[in-house]
Structure formats: structure tokens, C-alpha cells
């Protein structure tokens, strides 16, 4: 009945468009009766519907090599072509349309058909449930599993990118996320806990640690490697692939999803065989291109394609309206949101969300054991609008509807599913460093090094003070018996990762020391350490080991750092250990710079153009969350050692990886073989049922398969 209703509405839509558009007709040249015209419209609507159902999936599969944004634009033209073919199938040549008109007619008809079908399904919950059940039954018949939902449960991990623990709690309490609120309120529902990120509180480090068990030597979102002269950027496919390769080599493990897993919308594969929108795989040729196949499951339905394209356009308009309103109201803090950003936002909040959610539902109907998906919508909007803005809150509400849909689908899948919600980091608000002080971190570094800076930065107080410090330092008297060093010109590389800055000097081999820097650029470190927008620096000393520098000449050896005391006091628990760990990385920068943090307001100053940022220490950015069904082991119990001693808190992405492995193992999910010597293997040997490493055997329990 719903098919007939959609057909009838499509017929009426076609008749209306024929009456409105001058280049679209459904009659012969001599004219037709109303009945004949209606029959022609019904024929054309039916032919268009059949072509969409039969030809569109093949067409989309053939176009998987086309980039996603281009494919989105082609949707309209391909749909118009199908309509022209449908009109040619009408007897006696009664249907005709100009090509540009056909595009409009096809788009309107697909949108109306989709809206009608959706409205009928929404109004009839039983019909919606029957459709999901039919899909599940179809899969069970193909797989021969029968009607039972037996066997071990599967697990779906949904990452809400950038949503901090406190942001999730606020959204649930204020009614923005009713699905999450229901999970938390239900006595048999879910439990929630925060966890602490590493110093590098960003997706590259966190997701690599979660999916592959190691984020060693990932000091920031972007960093400079002196031996190769390469700037690694987590959002570049080649860098993501290399980061994944290094993690696999270190852990000797394929990843969290190595057995019967699916990776959707992530930076890394996690070793999964089923991929969609996985950045690291986009850098590979041949087999790696399977990542694009995720578009097929969604765009094979023309109604989905048109609906997403329409939502894409609406989101672009929404962003333009919101940014204009913010500018007219002179809201602060505020950054520029023009250029390509409205389209980037629309892709993240509409296309990526729709494709990933559809892929997850497909995985659940296919009965896959483990699925990990990343929804990036909130993170993208919060960077530009602020993590506590109305714009970001509306995104959270739309993400909650996606969670509700996945939860509903779980009732009809061939196996039961446990839904785990987590985030990779939070976001801390605050005006940008450049917005407050009139110059960028790079400008300040160059001024403190005695190098030229742009004219706009020369007029700022910070640059003026830095130049004065350089002049004083270069003319300071030489102590008796001390050799005078002539400062050599050196163009530093300054990179920003949220409120974390990295300064490298390419002409200094290895990691530059404090003594080398003070000899070459005597005013630089003091200029940075005493700047009000900077919290602390990390630099290596030849005499004292690595030290943290802060205002008023404070210098504390890394070994002596303590939470709640000294320069790291405002940054909360775990800050000292996070800095100490990063200090051991081979590619830690010559100077690591963390911005100031105000505990009273929770604000930081990003060294990028972001009023919601993450990447360093300070505030909500370091407090993501983990939300899991109550039937699963408590995360701290999962991390307990053989004597039963539990840690006090869940710290670091690598610890989260061990928890997720434990949950998969205890559900009789992917059980990964290890050899007697503790090395990974695929042959005979004992099987580990815990996700954590056993004492004396390292981290590796896995197939050792290279992704």
C-alpha cells in the first residue's frame, strides 16, 4: 500500500510540474484528455521509479572512483538522465522535457517520493518495524542462520568526535539528546565515565591509540620530522597510513577490528576488512580503494542521494545564515567562516553522517562482530561556532536522532548488539591567540628570534616587547671566561595543533637543547615563557635533562613535575605524566608550547583559527567520555592486573583500547591467538580472553595481520 501511495503522489507531482514548467509536457502535440494525461503521468512516474530501483545502484557502483563531493553534484544530473529515459518509454511519445528541466523534475520527484515514504513509515511504526524485519529475515535466509538471534552479541562503537564528558552530560540534562538521557536513566541501560587523553588531545593520537593500541610518537596533530624533512599531518592520507603502519609495527597487532570488523568514517582502519570513508586507506591503491565502497550502500538509493543533496544545500544555507547572524550581533569570540567552510561543514554534518550511519546499519544487518564508526559533525561545527554555541547544540540533537535510529535497528538485526558510545577528546572554548594578542605564535617566535615579522604583527605590544628583548640580549655583556657566541640566522618551523604549538629548528641536528637555543636566540625562550597567552614550554637541557619553563623564570625538571604544584598546577590531574610521556617521543619538537588555561572560565587560546579547540592540555578538551551497557565489565576492572589492583582512573587512549578489547573478548567476539612466547600468530596456540596484556607478554594478542 505504501508503494501505491508513493506512486500516486509521484504521479500527481509529475502532473503539477507539467503544468508549471514550460519545457515539460505529458501530452501529444494535439492535446489529450485529462484521463489520458493522468495515465501518461502514471506511466512516466512508474517507469522513473523502476529505473531508479534497477539502474541507479549499477550507476553508482560504476562511479565509485569519483570523489565524494563530485558524486554529490552528479546526483542531480544522473537522476535527470534517468527521467529522460523514463519519458522516452511512455507510449506514443507523449512525454518530453528539456535536459535542464529534466534535472529539476527528477530532483523534485525523488524528494517528494522520499518524503512521502518516510512520512508514511514514521506515522506507521508497525510498517517501519516490518520493513526492518524483512531486511533482517532476508539476510538470515541468505546466511542460513534461521530465525533465531542466537550466538554471541556484536558490538557497535560510535565515536562522537569532539564531544567532551561535560558536554554530553549537559546535552542529556537539557533534553538535547533524549536517547542518551534514556540510556543513562534506565536501570538496565548504560553507565558513563570520563577518561583522560594524552597531552596530544586530538583525533589522530586518540583514535590511533584506541583502534591500534599505540599512539607512541604522535606528539600533536601535526609535527615536523627532521630526518626526513616531512611535516606529518594526521588529516592527510599518506601521514595517516604511515602512522597506522608504525602503530602496527610497534604492537605487532592488526588492530581492534582485525577479525570480522568494520571501520566507518575513521582516520585509521583498525585492521578491519570492511571499510568506508577511512582516511589511511585513501592513500593506498588497488585494494585500499574499497574505502570508497561505503558510498555505494547509501547512494545506490536515489531517494537517499537526493535527500542528502537537499540536506547538503540546506546546511550550507544554514551555516551562511548563522555566521551572518553572529557577525551582525558582533558575538565574541568569533572567527571568519567564509570561503569553502560552509561546504566543508555540510559534508561533515550531512554527507559523512548519512553515509556512516547507513554503513553501520548495513553492518548490523550483516551480523558483523565489531563496528567502529566516527561521527565528526559536532567537532567541525564547534571549532568554528564554539563548543557551547547554539549551532553546536543543534548538531548534538541531530546526532542523537542518528543514535536513536541505530538503537532501533538493533531490535531487528540477526544478532543482538551492544552499543558503546565514546569520544576521542573534548573541546575547550576561548578566543584565538591571534585574536587576543594581534599576532600568531609563528609571529611571536620570529620576533623573539630577531627575524622579520609581518607589518600587522610589528605594531603589537607582544612583538615590540620581543624585539626589545632581542636587542637587550644581543648586547648583554659577556661574563669573564665565557666565550661569546654569535647568533646564527635560523628560520624555525612553527606548527599549531589547537592550543599546542611545536617549534622546530631544521638546521640543528637532533632535538635542540636549551643551551643551543639560548646561544642562538637568547631572547626566544624567555619571550615565550613570559607571554601571558602561554602556559608553559617543554625543552631539553644538556645539563638538567628536559625542563618545563614558565613565567618569572620558573624552570622545573620534568622528573620533578607534580600535579597541583608548579607550572602545571592549573592543568589538573595527569598533566605531569602526560608531559613526561610526550618528552620520551623521538619526534617531540625542539620546543613544545602549551597555551594558557583559565580554570575559572575553562578557556584556552588556540594557535589556530578556532574558538573551540583541542590538541593540548587545559579544560574539557582532555576529558572525553565512555558510555557502555551495564552488562559489560567496568573499565577499571578490565584494566586490573593479575593481583586485582585497579587503576584510579582511565588514562590514555591505549588504556581505552585495552578496555574495548576486553569487552570484545568477554562477549566471545574476536578472540585473538597468541603463541606461547607471547608473539602474535595465526596458527595453533592458546587463546587470550582478556583485552589487556598478560604480564611478561607485552601488548600483543592478535593475528599480526598488516592492515
XYZ file of C-alpha atoms in Angstrom:
707
model
C 0.000 0.000 0.000
C 2.847 2.354 0.721
C 4.323 1.703 -2.741
C 0.974 2.514 -4.335
C 0.684 5.673 -2.246
C 4.164 6.825 -3.263
C 3.365 6.052 -6.913
C 0.158 8.105 -6.689
C 1.923 11.072 -5.105
C 4.691 10.860 -7.730
C 2.049 10.864 -10.474
C 0.367 13.967 -9.033
C 3.768 15.645 -8.666
C 4.576 14.936 -12.296
C 1.208 16.357 -13.401
C 1.775 19.501 -11.346
C 5.275 20.015 -12.739
C 3.977 19.542 -16.280
C 1.517 22.336 -15.654
C 4.144 24.644 -14.156
C 7.260 24.094 -16.282
C 7.013 25.242 -19.913
C 9.620 22.758 -21.213
C 7.961 19.697 -19.683
C 4.930 18.075 -21.284
C 2.892 14.887 -20.870
C 0.575 15.288 -23.859
C 0.738 14.774 -27.578
C 1.091 17.816 -29.829
C -2.694 17.822 -30.470
C -3.587 17.672 -26.806
C -5.089 14.858 -24.686
C -7.966 14.294 -22.334
C -7.411 14.621 -18.606
C -7.679 10.840 -18.240
C -5.089 10.224 -20.945
C -2.724 12.792 -19.441
C -3.095 11.230 -15.999
C -2.368 7.796 -17.464
C 0.740 9.205 -19.147
C 1.906 10.722 -15.853
C 1.319 7.434 -14.018
C 3.296 5.572 -16.692
C 6.151 8.066 -16.521
C 6.240 8.033 -12.700
C 6.238 4.238 -12.653
C 8.984 3.990 -15.268
C 11.102 6.528 -13.401
C 10.633 4.608 -10.144
C 11.608 1.293 -11.732
C 14.657 2.766 -13.453
C 15.735 4.334 -10.181
C 15.436 0.997 -8.406
C 17.152 -1.083 -11.112
C 19.658 1.175 -12.880
C 20.707 3.587 -10.126
C 22.617 1.031 -7.989
C 24.650 -0.076 -11.013
C 25.296 3.533 -11.975
C 26.555 4.490 -8.518
C 28.829 1.444 -8.289
C 30.408 2.421 -11.612
C 31.077 5.919 -10.271
C 32.770 4.938 -7.001
C 36.078 6.262 -8.352
C 34.572 9.761 -8.406
C 35.363 11.887 -5.320
C 32.507 12.181 -2.847
C 31.794 15.877 -3.365
C 31.780 15.454 -7.152
C 29.462 12.467 -6.859
C 27.100 14.566 -4.750
C 26.883 17.177 -7.515
C 26.435 14.479 -10.202
C 23.401 13.085 -8.396
C 21.102 15.693 -9.930
C 22.328 15.196 -13.492
C 22.265 11.403 -13.298
C 18.750 11.492 -11.898
C 17.700 13.822 -14.709
C 19.099 11.399 -17.266
C 17.006 8.589 -15.805
C 13.899 10.767 -16.084
C 14.598 11.480 -19.767
C 14.853 7.732 -20.379
C 11.596 7.160 -18.474
C 9.820 9.763 -20.609
C 11.011 8.039 -23.778
C 9.404 4.807 -22.539
C 5.946 6.436 -22.496
C 3.865 5.121 -25.457
C 3.257 7.396 -28.473
C 5.998 9.827 -27.402
C 3.723 11.832 -25.126
C 6.466 12.671 -22.599
C 9.242 15.165 -23.301
C 11.414 17.589 -21.360
C 14.408 19.805 -21.934
C 17.560 18.379 -20.270
C 17.824 21.173 -17.712
C 14.111 20.805 -16.903
C 14.526 17.042 -16.507
C 17.097 17.661 -13.768
C 14.611 19.797 -11.834
C 11.693 17.379 -12.351
C 13.771 14.348 -11.285
C 15.055 16.103 -8.159
C 11.576 17.217 -7.102
C 10.029 13.806 -7.757
C 12.740 11.943 -5.845
C 12.464 14.335 -2.927
C 8.661 14.082 -2.835
C 8.735 10.274 -3.110
C 11.306 10.048 -0.333
C 9.383 12.445 1.901
C 6.126 10.558 1.291
C 7.678 7.172 2.029
C 9.391 8.496 5.142
C 6.217 10.191 6.393
C 4.199 7.000 5.943
C 6.834 4.969 7.764
C 7.013 7.473 10.598
C 3.253 7.542 11.015
C 3.089 3.744 10.930
C 5.580 2.289 13.400
C 4.442 -1.234 12.590
C 5.224 -0.701 8.906
C 8.672 0.592 9.800
C 9.329 -2.423 12.029
C 8.088 -4.819 9.323
C 10.458 -3.296 6.781
C 13.434 -3.686 9.116
C 12.360 -7.222 9.941
C 12.129 -8.125 6.258
C 15.678 -6.900 5.725
C 16.880 -8.981 8.660
C 14.922 -12.047 7.515
C 16.376 -11.712 4.040
C 19.871 -11.773 5.463
C 19.108 -14.764 7.704
C 17.749 -16.740 4.775
C 20.846 -15.987 2.711
C 23.190 -16.916 5.551
C 21.168 -19.964 6.611
C 21.012 -18.878 10.252
C 17.245 -19.254 10.536
C 15.033 -17.096 12.723
C 16.976 -17.345 15.964
C 19.073 -14.405 17.216
C 21.496 -16.746 18.908
C 25.240 -16.652 19.243
C 27.448 -14.058 20.886
C 26.392 -10.411 20.704
C 28.075 -7.965 18.368
C 29.403 -4.603 19.463
C 28.944 -1.209 17.803
C 31.332 1.537 18.895
C 30.075 5.008 17.957
C 32.593 7.824 18.382
C 31.092 11.292 18.767
C 34.101 13.278 17.675
C 34.974 16.176 19.971
C 32.090 15.709 22.432
C 33.536 16.036 25.913
C 32.158 14.330 29.010
C 30.705 17.544 30.418
C 29.185 18.499 27.056
C 27.414 15.128 26.847
C 26.076 15.425 30.402
C 24.754 18.944 29.686
C 23.121 17.858 26.421
C 21.376 14.912 28.093
C 20.199 17.010 31.033
C 18.841 19.801 28.814
C 16.863 17.454 26.573
C 19.084 17.880 23.520
C 19.965 14.178 23.485
C 16.924 12.210 24.727
C 18.317 8.890 23.515
C 21.465 9.310 25.612
C 19.365 10.548 28.550
C 17.185 7.421 28.311
C 20.233 5.141 28.253
C 21.581 6.820 31.383
C 18.267 6.827 33.249
C 17.392 3.199 32.503
C 18.426 0.923 35.374
C 19.431 -1.678 32.793
C 20.861 0.869 30.382
C 24.311 2.424 30.218
C 26.977 3.783 32.547
C 29.104 6.854 31.909
C 32.649 7.774 32.883
C 35.201 10.351 31.727
C 38.694 9.385 30.645
C 41.848 11.457 30.283
C 43.583 11.963 26.980
C 47.309 12.140 26.446
C 48.935 15.579 26.102
C 48.008 15.478 22.425
C 44.238 15.639 22.851
C 43.192 15.210 19.237
C 41.704 12.574 16.941
C 44.986 11.453 15.364
C 46.561 10.433 18.664
C 43.383 9.252 20.396
C 41.892 7.202 17.594
C 45.222 5.631 16.687
C 45.609 4.518 20.298
C 42.009 3.290 20.535
C 41.996 1.335 17.276
C 45.605 0.143 17.098
C 46.718 0.052 20.722
C 49.583 2.540 20.393
C 49.921 6.272 19.802
C 53.601 6.347 20.671
C 55.486 9.163 18.933
C 52.382 11.149 17.994
C 53.209 14.435 19.750
C 50.465 16.511 18.079
C 48.006 16.695 15.199
C 50.888 17.873 13.007
C 54.607 17.682 13.646
C 57.949 18.047 11.849
C 60.358 15.128 11.397
C 63.899 16.404 10.946
C 65.478 13.284 9.472
C 63.098 13.287 6.509
C 62.104 16.962 6.385
C 58.446 15.888 6.329
C 55.588 17.580 8.154
C 53.245 14.842 9.336
C 49.567 15.854 9.391
C 47.032 13.427 10.817
C 44.352 14.512 8.334
C 46.491 13.678 5.281
C 46.044 10.155 3.862
C 49.776 9.499 3.454
C 50.511 10.589 7.036
C 47.589 8.584 8.420
C 48.782 5.475 6.597
C 52.325 5.916 7.957
C 51.015 6.476 11.495
C 48.976 3.295 11.207
C 51.967 1.353 9.845
C 54.132 2.467 12.772
C 51.474 1.507 15.319
C 51.078 -1.958 13.786
C 54.855 -2.434 13.755
C 55.069 -1.435 17.412
C 52.211 -3.591 18.702
C 52.640 -6.445 16.181
C 48.861 -6.483 16.002
C 46.407 -5.828 13.195
C 44.075 -3.724 15.303
C 40.883 -3.779 17.337
C 38.746 -4.728 14.323
C 41.078 -7.309 12.761
C 38.565 -10.153 12.931
C 35.143 -9.652 11.342
C 35.257 -5.896 11.909
C 34.130 -2.788 10.050
C 35.684 0.690 10.162
C 33.438 3.578 9.144
C 34.400 7.248 8.815
C 37.672 6.876 10.742
C 41.235 8.098 10.257
C 42.520 4.541 10.634
C 41.292 1.093 9.679
C 41.713 -0.723 12.999
C 42.620 -3.732 10.857
C 39.020 -4.084 9.629
C 38.192 -5.872 6.423
C 35.128 -3.714 5.773
C 35.992 -0.060 5.170
C 34.108 3.123 4.351
C 35.495 6.666 4.430
C 38.729 5.510 6.125
C 41.422 8.124 5.586
C 44.503 5.904 5.871
C 43.153 3.606 3.166
C 42.604 6.523 0.783
C 46.400 6.687 0.363
C 46.560 3.130 -0.969
C 45.976 1.955 -4.496
C 44.043 -1.094 -5.562
C 42.524 -2.963 -2.660
C 42.649 0.057 -0.403
C 40.139 1.827 -2.622
C 37.458 -0.346 -1.045
C 37.065 2.568 1.333
C 35.009 4.317 -1.353
C 32.593 1.392 -1.496
C 30.879 2.836 1.565
C 29.210 5.361 -0.687
C 27.538 2.602 -2.681
C 25.336 1.325 0.123
C 23.902 4.791 0.593
C 23.858 6.407 -2.843
C 22.500 3.259 -4.522
C 19.115 4.544 -3.391
C 18.308 7.640 -5.499
C 15.904 8.919 -2.853
C 18.734 8.844 -0.314
C 21.017 10.613 -2.762
C 18.550 13.404 -3.480
C 17.589 13.772 0.190
C 21.245 14.056 1.217
C 21.942 16.504 -1.600
C 18.993 18.605 -0.481
C 20.129 18.475 3.138
C 23.620 19.432 1.989
C 22.314 22.575 0.310
C 20.154 23.370 3.347
C 23.165 23.004 5.665
C 25.242 25.354 3.504
C 22.455 27.929 3.724
C 22.118 27.331 7.467
C 25.826 27.984 8.030
C 25.765 31.170 5.950
C 22.730 32.409 7.913
C 24.261 31.525 11.271
C 27.620 33.144 10.509
C 25.867 36.272 9.200
C 23.757 36.485 12.358
C 26.858 36.067 14.524
C 28.613 38.846 12.629
C 25.636 41.231 12.814
C 25.257 40.630 16.550
C 29.018 41.133 16.978
C 29.251 37.982 19.051
C 32.602 37.208 20.652
C 34.701 35.209 20.325
C 34.181 34.953 16.596
C 36.273 33.871 13.606
C 35.825 34.100 9.852
C 33.608 31.355 8.453
C 33.571 32.094 4.743
C 35.298 30.524 1.756
C 34.831 26.779 1.458
C 33.929 26.279 5.097
C 30.115 26.172 4.581
C 30.634 23.280 2.147
C 33.124 21.511 4.424
C 30.673 21.822 7.308
C 27.817 20.488 5.180
C 29.885 17.480 4.129
C 30.817 16.671 7.745
C 27.351 17.208 9.205
C 25.247 15.738 6.396
C 27.062 13.555 3.855
C 29.541 11.929 6.234
C 26.867 11.396 8.878
C 24.335 9.876 6.487
C 26.833 7.563 4.778
C 28.413 6.387 8.040
C 25.084 5.743 9.772
C 23.813 3.814 6.746
C 27.035 1.779 6.677
C 26.710 0.954 10.383
C 23.138 -0.229 9.889
C 24.304 -2.349 6.959
C 26.997 -3.887 9.155
C 24.439 -4.701 11.820
C 22.096 -6.371 9.337
C 25.108 -8.302 8.030
C 25.790 -9.506 11.571
C 29.382 -8.270 11.833
C 31.071 -8.780 15.168
C 32.634 -5.360 15.757
C 31.890 -1.995 14.155
C 33.676 1.279 14.927
C 32.307 4.485 13.415
C 33.233 8.143 13.837
C 30.679 10.953 13.512
C 32.620 14.207 13.110
C 29.737 16.683 12.847
C 29.965 18.260 16.314
C 33.739 18.664 16.213
C 33.621 20.517 12.900
C 30.916 22.960 13.980
C 32.309 23.523 17.490
C 35.686 24.578 16.067
C 34.073 27.490 14.248
C 30.979 28.291 16.307
C 32.202 27.339 19.765
C 31.563 24.122 21.755
C 28.768 25.731 23.814
C 27.072 27.580 20.951
C 23.508 27.074 19.746
C 24.912 25.877 16.416
C 26.812 23.070 18.148
C 23.823 22.168 20.339
C 21.633 21.672 17.271
C 24.231 19.314 15.838
C 24.135 17.273 19.056
C 20.352 16.981 18.708
C 20.695 15.659 15.156
C 23.396 13.195 16.232
C 21.054 11.898 18.931
C 18.470 11.109 16.261
C 21.099 9.057 14.442
C 21.798 7.155 17.663
C 18.076 6.516 18.094
C 17.917 5.089 14.571
C 20.855 2.757 15.210
C 19.292 1.684 18.510
C 16.003 0.928 16.753
C 17.745 -1.078 14.033
C 19.412 -3.224 16.707
C 15.973 -4.657 17.521
C 15.771 -6.266 14.078
C 19.305 -7.473 13.371
C 20.252 -11.156 13.050
C 22.256 -10.978 16.281
C 21.935 -8.833 19.379
C 24.140 -5.739 19.560
C 25.680 -3.794 22.414
C 26.040 -0.098 21.607
C 29.046 1.657 23.128
C 29.318 5.432 22.838
C 32.634 7.216 23.284
C 34.605 10.278 22.261
C 38.235 10.851 21.356
C 38.573 14.225 23.109
C 36.501 17.210 24.152
C 36.739 20.865 23.192
C 37.796 23.894 25.212
C 36.356 27.322 24.331
C 38.253 30.575 24.059
C 39.331 33.330 21.706
C 42.281 32.610 19.462
C 45.825 33.592 20.417
C 45.957 35.896 17.406
C 42.576 37.396 18.242
C 43.681 38.383 21.735
C 47.268 39.472 21.100
C 47.228 40.559 17.455
C 49.906 38.143 16.232
C 50.247 34.434 15.692
C 52.551 32.079 17.572
C 54.755 31.989 14.479
C 54.976 35.800 14.515
C 55.949 35.752 18.192
C 58.610 33.093 17.620
C 60.110 35.036 14.730
C 60.091 38.287 16.729
C 61.760 36.545 19.664
C 64.365 35.116 17.286
C 65.171 38.507 15.783
C 63.632 37.560 12.441
C 61.344 39.752 10.309
C 57.621 39.617 11.051
C 54.617 40.840 9.024
C 53.732 44.527 9.310
C 50.420 43.790 11.071
C 52.357 41.976 13.819
C 55.062 44.644 14.161
C 52.593 47.072 15.714
C 51.518 44.707 18.501
C 52.756 45.003 22.058
C 53.938 41.377 22.087
C 56.154 41.854 19.031
C 57.523 45.133 20.369
C 58.468 43.539 23.685
C 60.055 40.604 21.883
C 62.188 42.881 19.696
C 63.297 44.839 22.763
C 64.266 41.600 24.486
C 66.292 40.549 21.428
C 68.184 43.849 21.358
C 68.965 43.648 25.069
C 70.038 40.002 24.840
C 72.325 40.537 21.842
C 74.126 43.397 23.598
C 74.411 41.801 27.018
C 77.952 41.739 28.475
C 79.922 38.517 28.263
C 80.916 37.114 31.632
C 84.615 36.722 32.312
C 85.908 33.439 30.934
C 82.757 32.872 28.845
C 83.117 32.556 25.092
C 80.853 34.877 23.104
C 78.568 33.106 20.618
C 77.354 34.846 17.512
C 73.685 34.168 16.816
C 73.196 32.345 13.537
C 70.114 33.033 11.461
C 67.680 30.151 11.633
C 64.186 30.011 10.199
C 62.127 27.975 12.661
C 59.212 25.769 11.667
C 56.201 26.632 13.823
C 53.196 24.312 13.771
C 49.891 24.587 15.605
C 47.614 21.830 16.885
C 44.814 23.619 18.700
C 46.321 25.225 21.781
C 49.509 23.167 21.437
C 52.393 24.691 19.480
C 55.515 22.955 18.176
C 58.714 24.811 17.278
C 61.499 23.066 15.358
C 64.847 24.343 14.044
C 65.745 22.331 10.927
C 69.400 23.390 10.910
C 70.001 21.927 14.382
C 70.599 18.201 14.145
C 68.518 16.122 16.526
C 66.498 17.669 19.303
C 67.772 21.177 20.023
C 68.849 21.885 23.583
C 68.006 24.821 25.794
C 71.650 25.822 25.732
C 71.804 25.807 21.939
C 68.672 27.890 21.657
C 69.780 30.428 24.248
C 73.079 30.765 22.407
C 71.498 31.288 19.001
C 68.333 33.113 20.043
C 68.957 34.411 23.565
C 65.578 36.143 23.898
C 63.332 33.476 22.424
C 62.617 31.154 25.353
C 62.148 33.960 27.874
C 59.857 35.805 25.438
C 57.667 32.734 25.064
C 57.708 31.652 28.716
C 56.733 35.122 29.974
C 53.983 35.758 27.435
C 50.530 35.965 29.114
C 48.964 33.763 26.418
C 51.342 30.874 27.065
C 51.100 28.448 29.974
C 54.383 26.584 29.786
C 57.155 25.292 27.491
C 58.920 21.940 27.290
C 62.553 21.954 26.150
C 65.577 19.696 26.629
C 68.527 20.885 28.683
C 72.010 19.399 28.292
C 72.751 19.886 31.982
C 69.405 19.254 33.679
C 67.549 16.985 31.300
C 64.201 18.092 29.941
C 62.683 21.048 31.765
C 59.386 22.927 31.837
C 59.677 26.709 31.588
C 57.052 29.166 32.772
C 56.680 32.804 33.813
C 59.043 34.634 36.118
C 61.986 32.418 35.280
C 60.428 29.187 36.590
C 62.351 26.116 35.415
C 61.289 22.687 36.675
C 62.952 19.434 35.582
C 60.437 17.081 34.000
C 61.320 14.421 36.563
C 60.198 16.785 39.358
C 56.846 17.757 37.844
C 53.827 17.119 40.047
C 50.105 17.638 39.627
C 48.693 20.539 41.602
C 52.056 22.229 42.038
C 54.319 24.442 39.984
C 53.677 25.489 36.382
C 51.259 22.596 35.680
C 49.016 23.280 38.689
C 46.117 24.818 36.667
C 46.011 21.927 34.207
C 44.587 19.326 36.569
C 45.405 15.712 37.385
C 47.508 13.710 34.960
C 49.202 16.718 33.361
C 52.659 15.881 34.725
C 52.583 12.282 33.491
C 51.251 13.400 30.102
C 54.162 15.813 29.644
C 56.688 13.226 30.826
C 55.373 10.655 28.348
C 55.486 13.027 25.387
C 59.029 14.039 26.342
C 60.154 10.475 25.527
C 58.881 10.592 21.933
C 61.556 10.536 19.201
C 59.775 13.290 17.276
C 58.927 15.641 20.125
C 59.552 19.207 18.914
C 62.556 21.282 19.986
C 60.139 23.481 21.924
C 56.637 22.331 22.900
C 54.309 25.224 23.738
C 51.024 24.889 25.637
C 48.753 27.920 25.766
C 47.436 29.431 28.963
C 44.417 27.897 30.660
C 41.965 29.693 32.933
C 40.314 27.155 35.285
C 37.638 29.693 36.269
C 36.281 30.019 32.715
C 37.651 26.846 31.147
C 39.152 28.857 28.288
C 42.351 28.379 26.314
C 43.882 30.243 23.366
C 44.164 28.202 20.186
C 47.162 28.876 17.984
C 44.859 28.124 15.027
C 41.735 29.931 13.842
C 39.410 28.053 16.204
C 37.216 29.309 19.028
C 36.600 25.746 20.127
C 39.866 23.835 20.188
C 41.693 20.754 21.349
C 45.185 19.387 20.990
C 46.913 20.321 24.235
C 46.230 20.463 27.961
C 43.552 22.589 29.573
C 39.865 22.119 30.311
C 37.244 19.934 28.676
C 39.413 19.017 25.693
C 41.248 16.495 27.890
C 38.036 14.887 29.261
C 36.254 12.722 26.687
C 33.745 10.092 27.773
C 32.983 6.384 27.618
C 29.357 5.195 27.761
C 28.780 1.443 27.917
C 25.978 -1.057 28.689
C 25.793 -2.020 32.353
C 26.103 -5.710 31.456
C 29.720 -5.179 30.388
C 32.771 -5.172 32.656
C 33.627 -1.913 34.376
C 36.544 -0.281 32.507
C 38.730 -0.070 35.618
C 38.081 -3.750 36.353
C 39.106 -4.538 32.783
C 42.438 -2.806 33.442
C 43.106 -4.571 36.744
C 46.345 -6.522 36.957
C 46.645 -10.202 37.885
C 46.581 -9.288 41.573
C 43.267 -7.471 41.111
C 44.697 -3.991 41.620
C 42.704 -1.415 39.639
C 43.933 1.952 38.403
C 42.335 5.044 39.903
C 41.258 6.468 36.535
C 41.021 5.635 32.865
C 44.050 7.403 31.413
C 45.189 7.476 27.802
C 43.864 6.152 24.506
C 45.945 2.988 24.803
C 44.107 2.124 28.030
C 40.776 2.633 26.253
C 41.973 0.209 23.566
C 42.609 -2.464 26.224
C 39.133 -1.914 27.670
C 37.458 -2.293 24.274
C 39.482 -5.447 23.608
C 38.331 -6.861 26.922
C 34.698 -6.196 26.026
C 35.054 -7.902 22.660
C 36.757 -10.893 24.253
C 34.289 -11.381 27.089
C 31.419 -11.475 24.584
C 33.176 -14.307 22.720
C 33.829 -11.842 19.932
C 37.128 -11.737 18.088
C 39.386 -13.986 20.204
C 42.911 -13.394 19.064
C 45.550 -16.159 19.153
C 48.997 -15.670 20.656
C 51.929 -18.045 20.585
C 53.404 -19.447 23.751
C 56.197 -16.868 23.628
C 53.661 -14.043 23.626
C 54.227 -13.143 19.970
C 51.203 -12.878 17.686
C 50.422 -15.802 15.471
C 47.729 -17.228 13.257
C 48.418 -20.888 13.832
C 47.702 -23.198 16.710
C 48.202 -21.877 20.197
C 46.325 -20.726 23.236
C 43.684 -18.018 23.025
C 43.531 -14.899 25.180
C 40.093 -13.975 26.521
C 41.129 -10.682 28.048
C 41.797 -7.488 26.171
C 44.692 -6.458 28.404
C 48.243 -7.693 28.047
C 49.376 -10.522 30.282
C 52.349 -9.902 32.463
C 55.605 -10.519 30.640
C 53.954 -10.855 27.243
C 53.646 -7.258 26.091
C 50.580 -5.869 24.408
C 50.300 -8.219 21.512
C 47.435 -10.579 21.306
C 46.461 -10.551 17.704
C 46.767 -12.016 14.289
C 49.689 -9.815 13.422
C 47.983 -9.117 10.118
C 49.135 -5.955 8.400
C 46.173 -3.690 7.599
